[in-house]
Amino acid sequence: MKKGDILEGMVEDYAFPNKGILTCEDRKVTVKGAFPGEKIRYRVTKKKAGKAEGALLAVLEKSELEDA
């Protein structure tokens, strides 16, 4: 994983304010605007030791929580 990479993943958790959390290559990645249960496409914007940040590009599959 490097800055600028476009990746896909399943959002596993949520952190305040408005950040979805997923794991990619043993790194915790936070993506603003993503919700648990969504499959998303995102661009890596920052990379640090053990963690990274990304920008949401697309929601590929909606979360079951959105239908409730």
mmCIF file as Biopython writes it, N, C-alpha, C and O atoms, coordinates in Angstrom:
data_model
#
loop_
_atom_site.group_PDB
_atom_site.id
_atom_site.type_symbol
_atom_site.label_atom_id
_atom_site.label_alt_id
_atom_site.label_comp_id
_atom_site.label_asym_id
_atom_site.label_entity_id
_atom_site.label_seq_id
_atom_site.pdbx_PDB_ins_code
_atom_site.Cartn_x
_atom_site.Cartn_y
_atom_site.Cartn_z
_atom_site.occupancy
_atom_site.B_iso_or_equiv
_atom_site.auth_seq_id
_atom_site.auth_asym_id
_atom_site.pdbx_PDB_model_num
ATOM 1   N N  . MET A ? 1  ? 0.849   -1.183 0.000  1.0 0.0 1  A 1 
ATOM 2   C CA . MET A ? 1  ? 0.000   0.000  0.000  1.0 0.0 1  A 1 
ATOM 3   C C  . MET A ? 1  ? 0.890   1.240  0.000  1.0 0.0 1  A 1 
ATOM 4   O O  . MET A ? 1  ? 1.837   1.344  0.780  1.0 0.0 1  A 1 
ATOM 5   N N  . LYS A ? 2  ? 0.567   2.174  -0.888 1.0 0.0 2  A 1 
ATOM 6   C CA . LYS A ? 2  ? 1.275   3.449  -0.895 1.0 0.0 2  A 1 
ATOM 7   C C  . LYS A ? 2  ? 0.275   4.574  -1.162 1.0 0.0 2  A 1 
ATOM 8   O O  . LYS A ? 2  ? -0.843  4.329  -1.614 1.0 0.0 2  A 1 
ATOM 9   N N  . LYS A ? 3  ? 0.683   5.783  -0.883 1.0 0.0 3  A 1 
ATOM 10  C CA . LYS A ? 3  ? -0.182  6.941  -1.080 1.0 0.0 3  A 1 
ATOM 11  C C  . LYS A ? 3  ? -0.605  7.024  -2.544 1.0 0.0 3  A 1 
ATOM 12  O O  . LYS A ? 3  ? 0.221   6.908  -3.450 1.0 0.0 3  A 1 
ATOM 13  N N  . GLY A ? 4  ? -1.908  7.227  -2.759 1.0 0.0 4  A 1 
ATOM 14  C CA . GLY A ? 4  ? -2.440  7.324  -4.107 1.0 0.0 4  A 1 
ATOM 15  C C  . GLY A ? 4  ? -3.034  6.028  -4.633 1.0 0.0 4  A 1 
ATOM 16  O O  . GLY A ? 4  ? -3.751  6.044  -5.633 1.0 0.0 4  A 1 
ATOM 17  N N  . ASP A ? 5  ? -2.751  4.904  -3.981 1.0 0.0 5  A 1 
ATOM 18  C CA . ASP A ? 5  ? -3.323  3.616  -4.406 1.0 0.0 5  A 1 
ATOM 19  C C  . ASP A ? 5  ? -4.837  3.639  -4.280 1.0 0.0 5  A 1 
ATOM 20  O O  . ASP A ? 5  ? -5.377  4.241  -3.351 1.0 0.0 5  A 1 
ATOM 21  N N  . ILE A ? 6  ? -5.524  2.988  -5.209 1.0 0.0 6  A 1 
ATOM 22  C CA . ILE A ? 6  ? -6.970  2.835  -5.139 1.0 0.0 6  A 1 
ATOM 23  C C  . ILE A ? 6  ? -7.250  1.381  -4.775 1.0 0.0 6  A 1 
ATOM 24  O O  . ILE A ? 6  ? -6.869  0.461  -5.499 1.0 0.0 6  A 1 
ATOM 25  N N  . LEU A ? 7  ? -7.922  1.191  -3.642 1.0 0.0 7  A 1 
ATOM 26  C CA . LEU A ? 7  ? -8.163  -0.136 -3.085 1.0 0.0 7  A 1 
ATOM 27  C C  . LEU A ? 7  ? -9.638  -0.340 -2.794 1.0 0.0 7  A 1 
ATOM 28  O O  . LEU A ? 7  ? -10.421 0.610  -2.799 1.0 0.0 7  A 1 
ATOM 29  N N  . GLU A ? 8  ? -10.011 -1.593 -2.537 1.0 0.0 8  A 1 
ATOM 30  C CA . GLU A ? 8  ? -11.374 -1.933 -2.136 1.0 0.0 8  A 1 
ATOM 31  C C  . GLU A ? 8  ? -11.310 -2.688 -0.819 1.0 0.0 8  A 1 
ATOM 32  O O  . GLU A ? 8  ? -10.328 -3.373 -0.533 1.0 0.0 8  A 1 
ATOM 33  N N  . GLY A ? 9  ? -12.366 -2.559 -0.016 1.0 0.0 9  A 1 
ATOM 34  C CA . GLY A ? 9  ? -12.418 -3.279 1.244  1.0 0.0 9  A 1 
ATOM 35  C C  . GLY A ? 9  ? -13.780 -3.193 1.883  1.0 0.0 9  A 1 
ATOM 36  O O  . GLY A ? 9  ? -14.635 -2.408 1.470  1.0 0.0 9  A 1 
ATOM 37  N N  . MET A ? 10 ? -13.971 -4.029 2.917  1.0 0.0 10 A 1 
ATOM 38  C CA . MET A ? 10 ? -15.212 -4.076 3.682  1.0 0.0 10 A 1 
ATOM 39  C C  . MET A ? 10 ? -15.001 -3.311 4.982  1.0 0.0 10 A 1 
ATOM 40  O O  . MET A ? 10 ? -14.066 -3.598 5.730  1.0 0.0 10 A 1 
ATOM 41  N N  . VAL A ? 11 ? -15.864 -2.341 5.251  1.0 0.0 11 A 1 
ATOM 42  C CA . VAL A ? 11 ? -15.766 -1.529 6.462  1.0 0.0 11 A 1 
ATOM 43  C C  . VAL A ? 11 ? -16.194 -2.391 7.653  1.0 0.0 11 A 1 
ATOM 44  O O  . VAL A ? 11 ? -17.279 -2.973 7.653  1.0 0.0 11 A 1 
ATOM 45  N N  . GLU A ? 12 ? -15.332 -2.463 8.661  1.0 0.0 12 A 1 
ATOM 46  C CA . GLU A ? 12 ? -15.542 -3.335 9.804  1.0 0.0 12 A 1 
ATOM 47  C C  . GLU A ? 12 ? -16.093 -2.630 11.036 1.0 0.0 12 A 1 
ATOM 48  O O  . GLU A ? 12 ? -16.831 -3.227 11.820 1.0 0.0 12 A 1 
ATOM 49  N N  . ASP A ? 13 ? -15.736 -1.363 11.209 1.0 0.0 13 A 1 
ATOM 50  C CA . ASP A ? 13 ? -16.083 -0.654 12.442 1.0 0.0 13 A 1 
ATOM 51  C C  . ASP A ? 13 ? -16.325 0.814  12.123 1.0 0.0 13 A 1 
ATOM 52  O O  . ASP A ? 13 ? -16.177 1.246  10.979 1.0 0.0 13 A 1 
ATOM 53  N N  . TYR A ? 14 ? -16.697 1.572  13.143 1.0 0.0 14 A 1 
ATOM 54  C CA . TYR A ? 14 ? -17.040 2.985  12.977 1.0 0.0 14 A 1 
ATOM 55  C C  . TYR A ? 14 ? -16.434 3.784  14.116 1.0 0.0 14 A 1 
ATOM 56  O O  . TYR A ? 14 ? -16.442 3.329  15.260 1.0 0.0 14 A 1 
ATOM 57  N N  . ALA A ? 15 ? -15.915 4.952  13.829 1.0 0.0 15 A 1 
ATOM 58  C CA . ALA A ? 15 ? -15.366 5.838  14.856 1.0 0.0 15 A 1 
ATOM 59  C C  . ALA A ? 15 ? -15.941 7.232  14.677 1.0 0.0 15 A 1 
ATOM 60  O O  . ALA A ? 15 ? -16.157 7.681  13.551 1.0 0.0 15 A 1 
ATOM 61  N N  . PHE A ? 16 ? -16.184 7.904  15.769 1.0 0.0 16 A 1 
ATOM 62  C CA . PHE A ? 16 ? -16.685 9.267  15.747 1.0 0.0 16 A 1 
ATOM 63  C C  . PHE A ? 16 ? -15.557 10.192 15.328 1.0 0.0 16 A 1 
ATOM 64  O O  . PHE A ? 16 ? -14.432 9.963  15.771 1.0 0.0 16 A 1 
ATOM 65  N N  . PRO A ? 17 ? -15.757 11.188 14.534 1.0 0.0 17 A 1 
ATOM 66  C CA . PRO A ? 17 ? -16.973 11.552 13.833 1.0 0.0 17 A 1 
ATOM 67  C C  . PRO A ? 17 ? -16.960 11.073 12.375 1.0 0.0 17 A 1 
ATOM 68  O O  . PRO A ? 17 ? -16.080 11.451 11.602 1.0 0.0 17 A 1 
ATOM 69  N N  . ASN A ? 18 ? -17.910 10.266 12.018 1.0 0.0 18 A 1 
ATOM 70  C CA . ASN A ? 18 ? -18.171 9.900  10.622 1.0 0.0 18 A 1 
ATOM 71  C C  . ASN A ? 18 ? -17.015 9.204  9.903  1.0 0.0 18 A 1 
ATOM 72  O O  . ASN A ? 18 ? -16.750 9.499  8.737  1.0 0.0 18 A 1 
ATOM 73  N N  . LYS A ? 19 ? -16.317 8.278  10.587 1.0 0.0 19 A 1 
ATOM 74  C CA . LYS A ? 19 ? -15.202 7.582  9.955  1.0 0.0 19 A 1 
ATOM 75  C C  . LYS A ? 19 ? -15.389 6.074  10.025 1.0 0.0 19 A 1 
ATOM 76  O O  . LYS A ? 19 ? -15.590 5.511  11.102 1.0 0.0 19 A 1 
ATOM 77  N N  . GLY A ? 20 ? -15.323 5.432  8.875  1.0 0.0 20 A 1 
ATOM 78  C CA . GLY A ? 20 ? -15.354 3.977  8.810  1.0 0.0 20 A 1 
ATOM 79  C C  . GLY A ? 20 ? -13.944 3.431  8.960  1.0 0.0 20 A 1 
ATOM 80  O O  . GLY A ? 20 ? -12.977 4.059  8.527  1.0 0.0 20 A 1 
ATOM 81  N N  . ILE A ? 21 ? -13.831 2.255  9.578  1.0 0.0 21 A 1 
ATOM 82  C CA . ILE A ? 21 ? -12.532 1.649  9.822  1.0 0.0 21 A 1 
ATOM 83  C C  . ILE A ? 21 ? -12.485 0.283  9.151  1.0 0.0 21 A 1 
ATOM 84  O O  . ILE A ? 21 ? -13.406 -0.522 9.289  1.0 0.0 21 A 1 
ATOM 85  N N  . LEU A ? 22 ? -11.399 0.033  8.422  1.0 0.0 22 A 1 
ATOM 86  C CA . LEU A ? 22 ? -11.196 -1.274 7.817  1.0 0.0 22 A 1 
ATOM 87  C C  . LEU A ? 22 ? -9.727  -1.648 7.938  1.0 0.0 22 A 1 
ATOM 88  O O  . LEU A ? 22 ? -8.894  -0.818 8.305  1.0 0.0 22 A 1 
ATOM 89  N N  . THR A ? 23 ? -9.412  -2.908 7.627  1.0 0.0 23 A 1 
ATOM 90  C CA . THR A ? 23 ? -8.039  -3.385 7.710  1.0 0.0 23 A 1 
ATOM 91  C C  . THR A ? 23 ? -7.555  -3.774 6.321  1.0 0.0 23 A 1 
ATOM 92  O O  . THR A ? 23 ? -8.239  -4.484 5.583  1.0 0.0 23 A 1 
ATOM 93  N N  . CYS A ? 24 ? -6.369  -3.297 5.982  1.0 0.0 24 A 1 
ATOM 94  C CA . CYS A ? 24 ? -5.754  -3.627 4.695  1.0 0.0 24 A 1 
ATOM 95  C C  . CYS A ? 24 ? -4.258  -3.806 4.923  1.0 0.0 24 A 1 
ATOM 96  O O  . CYS A ? 24 ? -3.593  -2.910 5.444  1.0 0.0 24 A 1 
ATOM 97  N N  . GLU A ? 25 ? -3.733  -4.960 4.535  1.0 0.0 25 A 1 
ATOM 98  C CA . GLU A ? 25 ? -2.299  -5.249 4.695  1.0 0.0 25 A 1 
ATOM 99  C C  . GLU A ? 25 ? -1.841  -5.018 6.134  1.0 0.0 25 A 1 
ATOM 100 O O  . GLU A ? 25 ? -0.808  -4.388 6.365  1.0 0.0 25 A 1 
ATOM 101 N N  . ASP A ? 26 ? -2.598  -5.520 7.091  1.0 0.0 26 A 1 
ATOM 102 C CA . ASP A ? 26 ? -2.301  -5.393 8.526  1.0 0.0 26 A 1 
ATOM 103 C C  . ASP A ? 26 ? -2.219  -3.944 9.007  1.0 0.0 26 A 1 
ATOM 104 O O  . ASP A ? 26 ? -1.565  -3.663 10.011 1.0 0.0 26 A 1 
ATOM 105 N N  . ARG A ? 27 ? -2.869  -3.033 8.307  1.0 0.0 27 A 1 
ATOM 106 C CA . ARG A ? 27 ? -2.955  -1.630 8.705  1.0 0.0 27 A 1 
ATOM 107 C C  . ARG A ? 27 ? -4.402  -1.255 8.955  1.0 0.0 27 A 1 
ATOM 108 O O  . ARG A ? 27 ? -5.302  -1.702 8.244  1.0 0.0 27 A 1 
ATOM 109 N N  . LYS A ? 28 ? -4.619  -0.433 9.969  1.0 0.0 28 A 1 
ATOM 110 C CA . LYS A ? 28 ? -5.942  0.119  10.245 1.0 0.0 28 A 1 
ATOM 111 C C  . LYS A ? 28 ? -6.114  1.340  9.344  1.0 0.0 28 A 1 
ATOM 112 O O  . LYS A ? 28 ? -5.321  2.280  9.399  1.0 0.0 28 A 1 
ATOM 113 N N  . VAL A ? 29 ? -7.163  1.315  8.510  1.0 0.0 29 A 1 
ATOM 114 C CA . VAL A ? 29 ? -7.411  2.404  7.567  1.0 0.0 29 A 1 
ATOM 115 C C  . VAL A ? 29 ? -8.718  3.090  7.956  1.0 0.0 29 A 1 
ATOM 116 O O  . VAL A ? 29 ? -9.733  2.418  8.144  1.0 0.0 29 A 1 
ATOM 117 N N  . THR A ? 30 ? -8.707  4.415  8.078  1.0 0.0 30 A 1 
ATOM 118 C CA . THR A ? 30 ? -9.931  5.166  8.356  1.0 0.0 30 A 1 
ATOM 119 C C  . THR A ? 30 ? -10.343 5.913  7.091  1.0 0.0 30 A 1 
ATOM 120 O O  . THR A ? 30 ? -9.522  6.526  6.408  1.0 0.0 30 A 1 
ATOM 121 N N  . VAL A ? 31 ? -11.654 5.838  6.799  1.0 0.0 31 A 1 
ATOM 122 C CA . VAL A ? 31 ? -12.197 6.477  5.605  1.0 0.0 31 A 1 
ATOM 123 C C  . VAL A ? 31 ? -13.428 7.283  6.005  1.0 0.0 31 A 1 
ATOM 124 O O  . VAL A ? 31 ? -14.411 6.720  6.486  1.0 0.0 31 A 1 
ATOM 125 N N  . LYS A ? 32 ? -13.375 8.591  5.809  1.0 0.0 32 A 1 
ATOM 126 C CA . LYS A ? 32 ? -14.482 9.467  6.171  1.0 0.0 32 A 1 
ATOM 127 C C  . LYS A ? 32 ? -15.693 9.194  5.281  1.0 0.0 32 A 1 
ATOM 128 O O  . LYS A ? 32 ? -15.573 9.109  4.059  1.0 0.0 32 A 1 
ATOM 129 N N  . GLY A ? 33 ? -16.865 9.059  5.915  1.0 0.0 33 A 1 
ATOM 130 C CA . GLY A ? 33 ? -18.110 8.876  5.179  1.0 0.0 33 A 1 
ATOM 131 C C  . GLY A ? 33 ? -18.482 7.428  4.916  1.0 0.0 33 A 1 
ATOM 132 O O  . GLY A ? 33 ? -19.488 7.167  4.256  1.0 0.0 33 A 1 
ATOM 133 N N  . ALA A ? 34 ? -17.700 6.483  5.414  1.0 0.0 34 A 1 
ATOM 134 C CA . ALA A ? 34 ? -17.994 5.054  5.214  1.0 0.0 34 A 1 
ATOM 135 C C  . ALA A ? 34 ? -18.656 4.486  6.476  1.0 0.0 34 A 1 
ATOM 136 O O  . ALA A ? 34 ? -18.369 4.932  7.587  1.0 0.0 34 A 1 
ATOM 137 N N  . PHE A ? 35 ? -19.544 3.500  6.298  1.0 0.0 35 A 1 
ATOM 138 C CA . PHE A ? 35 ? -20.285 2.906  7.409  1.0 0.0 35 A 1 
ATOM 139 C C  . PHE A ? 35 ? -20.015 1.407  7.493  1.0 0.0 35 A 1 
ATOM 140 O O  . PHE A ? 35 ? -19.722 0.771  6.481  1.0 0.0 35 A 1 
ATOM 141 N N  . PRO A ? 36 ? -20.112 0.837  8.701  1.0 0.0 36 A 1 
ATOM 142 C CA . PRO A ? 36 ? -19.872 -0.599 8.869  1.0 0.0 36 A 1 
ATOM 143 C C  . PRO A ? 36 ? -20.772 -1.431 7.952  1.0 0.0 36 A 1 
ATOM 144 O O  . PRO A ? 36 ? -21.960 -1.148 7.804  1.0 0.0 36 A 1 
ATOM 145 N N  . GLY A ? 37 ? -20.183 -2.460 7.343  1.0 0.0 37 A 1 
ATOM 146 C CA . GLY A ? 37 ? -20.928 -3.353 6.471  1.0 0.0 37 A 1 
ATOM 147 C C  . GLY A ? 37 ? -20.888 -2.971 5.004  1.0 0.0 37 A 1 
ATOM 148 O O  . GLY A ? 37 ? -21.314 -3.753 4.154  1.0 0.0 37 A 1 
ATOM 149 N N  . GLU A ? 38 ? -20.387 -1.787 4.688  1.0 0.0 38 A 1 
ATOM 150 C CA . GLU A ? 38 ? -20.285 -1.372 3.290  1.0 0.0 38 A 1 
ATOM 151 C C  . GLU A ? 38 ? -19.007 -1.922 2.663  1.0 0.0 38 A 1 
ATOM 152 O O  . GLU A ? 38 ? -17.967 -2.010 3.316  1.0 0.0 38 A 1 
ATOM 153 N N  . LYS A ? 39 ? -19.103 -2.287 1.394  1.0 0.0 39 A 1 
ATOM 154 C CA . LYS A ? 39 ? -17.909 -2.591 0.608  1.0 0.0 39 A 1 
ATOM 155 C C  . LYS A ? 39 ? -17.627 -1.326 -0.182 1.0 0.0 39 A 1 
ATOM 156 O O  . LYS A ? 39 ? -18.489 -0.836 -0.912 1.0 0.0 39 A 1 
ATOM 157 N N  . ILE A ? 40 ? -16.406 -0.794 -0.035 1.0 0.0 40 A 1 
ATOM 158 C CA . ILE A ? 40 ? -16.088 0.506  -0.634 1.0 0.0 40 A 1 
ATOM 159 C C  . ILE A ? 40 ? -14.829 0.449  -1.498 1.0 0.0 40 A 1 
ATOM 160 O O  . ILE A ? 40 ? -14.010 -0.464 -1.392 1.0 0.0 40 A 1 
ATOM 161 N N  . ARG A ? 41 ? -14.710 1.459  -2.353 1.0 0.0 41 A 1 
ATOM 162 C CA . ARG A ? 41 ? -13.475 1.724  -3.099 1.0 0.0 41 A 1 
ATOM 163 C C  . ARG A ? 41 ? -12.958 3.049  -2.543 1.0 0.0 41 A 1 
ATOM 164 O O  . ARG A ? 41 ? -13.714 4.011  -2.404 1.0 0.0 41 A 1 
ATOM 165 N N  . TYR A ? 42 ? -11.665 3.090  -2.228 1.0 0.0 42 A 1 
ATOM 166 C CA . TYR A ? 42 ? -11.087 4.298  -1.637 1.0 0.0 42 A 1 
ATOM 167 C C  . TYR A ? 42 ? -9.669  4.527  -2.146 1.0 0.0 42 A 1 
ATOM 168 O O  . TYR A ? 42 ? -9.005  3.612  -2.633 1.0 0.0 42 A 1 
ATOM 169 N N  . ARG A ? 43 ? -9.222  5.782  -2.019 1.0 0.0 43 A 1 
ATOM 170 C CA . ARG A ? 43 ? -7.855  6.166  -2.391 1.0 0.0 43 A 1 
ATOM 171 C C  . ARG A ? 43 ? -7.079  6.447  -1.106 1.0 0.0 43 A 1 
ATOM 172 O O  . ARG A ? 43 ? -7.570  7.156  -0.228 1.0 0.0 43 A 1 
ATOM 173 N N  . VAL A ? 44 ? -5.882  5.900  -0.992 1.0 0.0 44 A 1 
ATOM 174 C CA . VAL A ? 44 ? -5.024  6.133  0.168  1.0 0.0 44 A 1 
ATOM 175 C C  . VAL A ? 44 ? -4.507  7.568  0.096  1.0 0.0 44 A 1 
ATOM 176 O O  . VAL A ? 44 ? -3.877  7.959  -0.887 1.0 0.0 44 A 1 
ATOM 177 N N  . THR A ? 45 ? -4.777  8.356  1.149  1.0 0.0 45 A 1 
ATOM 178 C CA . THR A ? 45 ? -4.343  9.755  1.178  1.0 0.0 45 A 1 
ATOM 179 C C  . THR A ? 45 ? -3.177  9.990  2.134  1.0 0.0 45 A 1 
ATOM 180 O O  . THR A ? 45 ? -2.362  10.886 1.912  1.0 0.0 45 A 1 
ATOM 181 N N  . LYS A ? 46 ? -3.095  9.189  3.196  1.0 0.0 46 A 1 
ATOM 182 C CA . LYS A ? 46 ? -1.994  9.298  4.156  1.0 0.0 46 A 1 
ATOM 183 C C  . LYS A ? 46 ? -1.609  7.899  4.602  1.0 0.0 46 A 1 
ATOM 184 O O  . LYS A ? 46 ? -2.463  7.022  4.731  1.0 0.0 46 A 1 
ATOM 185 N N  . LYS A ? 47 ? -0.317  7.692  4.839  1.0 0.0 47 A 1 
ATOM 186 C CA . LYS A ? 47 ? 0.162   6.401  5.307  1.0 0.0 47 A 1 
ATOM 187 C C  . LYS A ? 47 ? 1.170   6.645  6.414  1.0 0.0 47 A 1 
ATOM 188 O O  . LYS A ? 47 ? 2.143   7.377  6.235  1.0 0.0 47 A 1 
ATOM 189 N N  . LYS A ? 48 ? 0.926   6.020  7.568  1.0 0.0 48 A 1 
ATOM 190 C CA . LYS A ? 48 ? 1.820   6.140  8.714  1.0 0.0 48 A 1 
ATOM 191 C C  . LYS A ? 48 ? 2.108   4.738  9.234  1.0 0.0 48 A 1 
ATOM 192 O O  . LYS A ? 48 ? 1.542   3.764  8.740  1.0 0.0 48 A 1 
ATOM 193 N N  . ALA A ? 49 ? 2.961   4.634  10.201 1.0 0.0 49 A 1 
ATOM 194 C CA . ALA A ? 49 ? 3.302   3.327  10.775 1.0 0.0 49 A 1 
ATOM 195 C C  . ALA A ? 49 ? 2.069   2.684  11.396 1.0 0.0 49 A 1 
ATOM 196 O O  . ALA A ? 49 ? 1.540   3.190  12.386 1.0 0.0 49 A 1 
ATOM 197 N N  . GLY A ? 50 ? 1.606   1.574  10.826 1.0 0.0 50 A 1 
ATOM 198 C CA . GLY A ? 50 ? 0.491   0.820  11.383 1.0 0.0 50 A 1 
ATOM 199 C C  . GLY A ? 50 ? -0.889  1.352  11.079 1.0 0.0 50 A 1 
ATOM 200 O O  . GLY A ? 50 ? -1.881  0.723  11.448 1.0 0.0 50 A 1 
ATOM 201 N N  . LYS A ? 51 ? -0.989  2.510  10.406 1.0 0.0 51 A 1 
ATOM 202 C CA . LYS A ? 51 ? -2.311  3.048  10.074 1.0 0.0 51 A 1 
ATOM 203 C C  . LYS A ? 51 ? -2.246  3.873  8.798  1.0 0.0 51 A 1 
ATOM 204 O O  . LYS A ? 51 ? -1.175  4.247  8.320  1.0 0.0 51 A 1 
ATOM 205 N N  . ALA A ? 52 ? -3.428  4.140  8.269  1.0 0.0 52 A 1 
ATOM 206 C CA . ALA A ? 52 ? -3.523  4.933  7.034  1.0 0.0 52 A 1 
ATOM 207 C C  . ALA A ? 52 ? -4.875  5.635  7.007  1.0 0.0 52 A 1 
ATOM 208 O O  . ALA A ? 52 ? -5.775  5.299  7.777  1.0 0.0 52 A 1 
ATOM 209 N N  . GLU A ? 53 ? -5.010  6.606  6.119  1.0 0.0 53 A 1 
ATOM 210 C CA . GLU A ? 53 ? -6.275  7.300  5.898  1.0 0.0 53 A 1 
ATOM 211 C C  . GLU A ? 53 ? -6.604  7.226  4.415  1.0 0.0 53 A 1 
ATOM 212 O O  . GLU A ? 53 ? -5.714  7.175  3.565  1.0 0.0 53 A 1 
ATOM 213 N N  . GLY A ? 54 ? -7.908  7.221  4.122  1.0 0.0 54 A 1 
ATOM 214 C CA . GLY A ? 54 ? -8.333  7.146  2.744  1.0 0.0 54 A 1 
ATOM 215 C C  . GLY A ? 54 ? -9.508  8.060  2.458  1.0 0.0 54 A 1 
ATOM 216 O O  . GLY A ? 54 ? -10.213 8.498  3.367  1.0 0.0 54 A 1 
ATOM 217 N N  . ALA A ? 55 ? -9.706  8.340  1.179  1.0 0.0 55 A 1 
ATOM 218 C CA . ALA A ? 55 ? -10.841 9.143  0.716  1.0 0.0 55 A 1 
ATOM 219 C C  . ALA A ? 55 ? -11.812 8.216  -0.003 1.0 0.0 55 A 1 
ATOM 220 O O  . ALA A ? 55 ? -11.411 7.452  -0.881 1.0 0.0 55 A 1 
ATOM 221 N N  . LEU A ? 56 ? -13.074 8.281  0.364  1.0 0.0 56 A 1 
ATOM 222 C CA . LEU A ? 56 ? -14.107 7.440  -0.226 1.0 0.0 56 A 1 
ATOM 223 C C  . LEU A ? 56 ? -14.324 7.819  -1.688 1.0 0.0 56 A 1 
ATOM 224 O O  . LEU A ? 56 ? -14.554 8.986  -2.006 1.0 0.0 56 A 1 
ATOM 225 N N  . LEU A ? 57 ? -14.250 6.822  -2.581 1.0 0.0 57 A 1 
ATOM 226 C CA . LEU A ? 57 ? -14.508 7.047  -3.998 1.0 0.0 57 A 1 
ATOM 227 C C  . LEU A ? 57 ? -15.870 6.514  -4.400 1.0 0.0 57 A 1 
ATOM 228 O O  . LEU A ? 57 ? -16.594 7.164  -5.154 1.0 0.0 57 A 1 
ATOM 229 N N  . ALA A ? 58 ? -16.232 5.312  -3.895 1.0 0.0 58 A 1 
ATOM 230 C CA . ALA A ? 58 ? -17.506 4.700  -4.276 1.0 0.0 58 A 1 
ATOM 231 C C  . ALA A ? 58 ? -17.929 3.659  -3.247 1.0 0.0 58 A 1 
ATOM 232 O O  . ALA A ? 58 ? -17.097 2.999  -2.625 1.0 0.0 58 A 1 
ATOM 233 N N  . VAL A ? 59 ? -19.243 3.528  -3.084 1.0 0.0 59 A 1 
ATOM 234 C CA . VAL A ? 59 ? -19.809 2.451  -2.272 1.0 0.0 59 A 1 
ATOM 235 C C  . VAL A ? 59 ? -20.208 1.354  -3.246 1.0 0.0 59 A 1 
ATOM 236 O O  . VAL A ? 59 ? -21.094 1.549  -4.077 1.0 0.0 59 A 1 
ATOM 237 N N  . LEU A ? 60 ? -19.562 0.209  -3.147 1.0 0.0 60 A 1 
ATOM 238 C CA . LEU A ? 60 ? -19.808 -0.894 -4.079 1.0 0.0 60 A 1 
ATOM 239 C C  . LEU A ? 60 ? -20.991 -1.758 -3.634 1.0 0.0 60 A 1 
ATOM 240 O O  . LEU A ? 60 ? -21.759 -2.247 -4.463 1.0 0.0 60 A 1 
ATOM 241 N N  . GLU A ? 61 ? -21.131 -1.941 -2.311 1.0 0.0 61 A 1 
ATOM 242 C CA . GLU A ? 61 ? -22.256 -2.668 -1.746 1.0 0.0 61 A 1 
ATOM 243 C C  . GLU A ? 61 ? -22.732 -1.942 -0.501 1.0 0.0 61 A 1 
ATOM 244 O O  . GLU A ? 61 ? -21.932 -1.609 0.372  1.0 0.0 61 A 1 
ATOM 245 N N  . LYS A ? 62 ? -24.025 -1.696 -0.418 1.0 0.0 62 A 1 
ATOM 246 C CA . LYS A ? 62 ? -24.586 -1.019 0.747  1.0 0.0 62 A 1 
ATOM 247 C C  . LYS A ? 62 ? -24.562 -1.912 1.981  1.0 0.0 62 A 1 
ATOM 248 O O  . LYS A ? 62 ? -24.549 -3.138 1.876  1.0 0.0 62 A 1 
ATOM 249 N N  . SER A ? 63 ? -24.557 -1.291 3.125  1.0 0.0 63 A 1 
ATOM 250 C CA . SER A ? 63 ? -24.627 -1.983 4.406  1.0 0.0 63 A 1 
ATOM 251 C C  . SER A ? 63 ? -26.057 -2.404 4.686  1.0 0.0 63 A 1 
ATOM 252 O O  . SER A ? 63 ? -26.994 -1.715 4.281  1.0 0.0 63 A 1 
ATOM 253 N N  . GLU A ? 64 ? -26.242 -3.525 5.374  1.0 0.0 64 A 1 
ATOM 254 C CA . GLU A ? 64 ? -27.578 -3.947 5.798  1.0 0.0 64 A 1 
ATOM 255 C C  . GLU A ? 64 ? -28.181 -2.939 6.772  1.0 0.0 64 A 1 
ATOM 256 O O  . GLU A ? 64 ? -29.403 -2.851 6.889  1.0 0.0 64 A 1 
ATOM 257 N N  . LEU A ? 65 ? -27.339 -2.177 7.474  1.0 0.0 65 A 1 
ATOM 258 C CA . LEU A ? 65 ? -27.806 -1.189 8.436  1.0 0.0 65 A 1 
ATOM 259 C C  . LEU A ? 65 ? -28.524 -0.020 7.751  1.0 0.0 65 A 1 
ATOM 260 O O  . LEU A ? 65 ? -29.352 0.639  8.380  1.0 0.0 65 A 1 
ATOM 261 N N  . GLU A ? 66 ? -28.230 0.245  6.500  1.0 0.0 66 A 1 
ATOM 262 C CA . GLU A ? 66 ? -28.844 1.362  5.776  1.0 0.0 66 A 1 
ATOM 263 C C  . GLU A ? 66 ? -30.317 1.092  5.459  1.0 0.0 66 A 1 
ATOM 264 O O  . GLU A ? 66 ? -31.103 2.032  5.348  1.0 0.0 66 A 1 
ATOM 265 N N  . ASP A ? 67 ? -30.696 -0.168 5.313  1.0 0.0 67 A 1 
ATOM 266 C CA . ASP A ? 67 ? -32.070 -0.510 4.979  1.0 0.0 67 A 1 
ATOM 267 C C  . ASP A ? 67 ? -32.995 -0.466 6.183  1.0 0.0 67 A 1 
ATOM 268 O O  . ASP A ? 67 ? -34.216 -0.412 6.034  1.0 0.0 67 A 1 
ATOM 269 N N  . ALA A ? 68 ? -32.413 -0.488 7.375  1.0 0.0 68 A 1 
ATOM 270 C CA . ALA A ? 68 ? -33.244 -0.530 8.592  1.0 0.0 68 A 1 
ATOM 271 C C  . ALA A ? 68 ? -33.899 0.790  8.881  1.0 0.0 68 A 1 
ATOM 272 O O  . ALA A ? 68 ? -34.626 0.917  9.865  1.0 0.0 68 A 1 
#
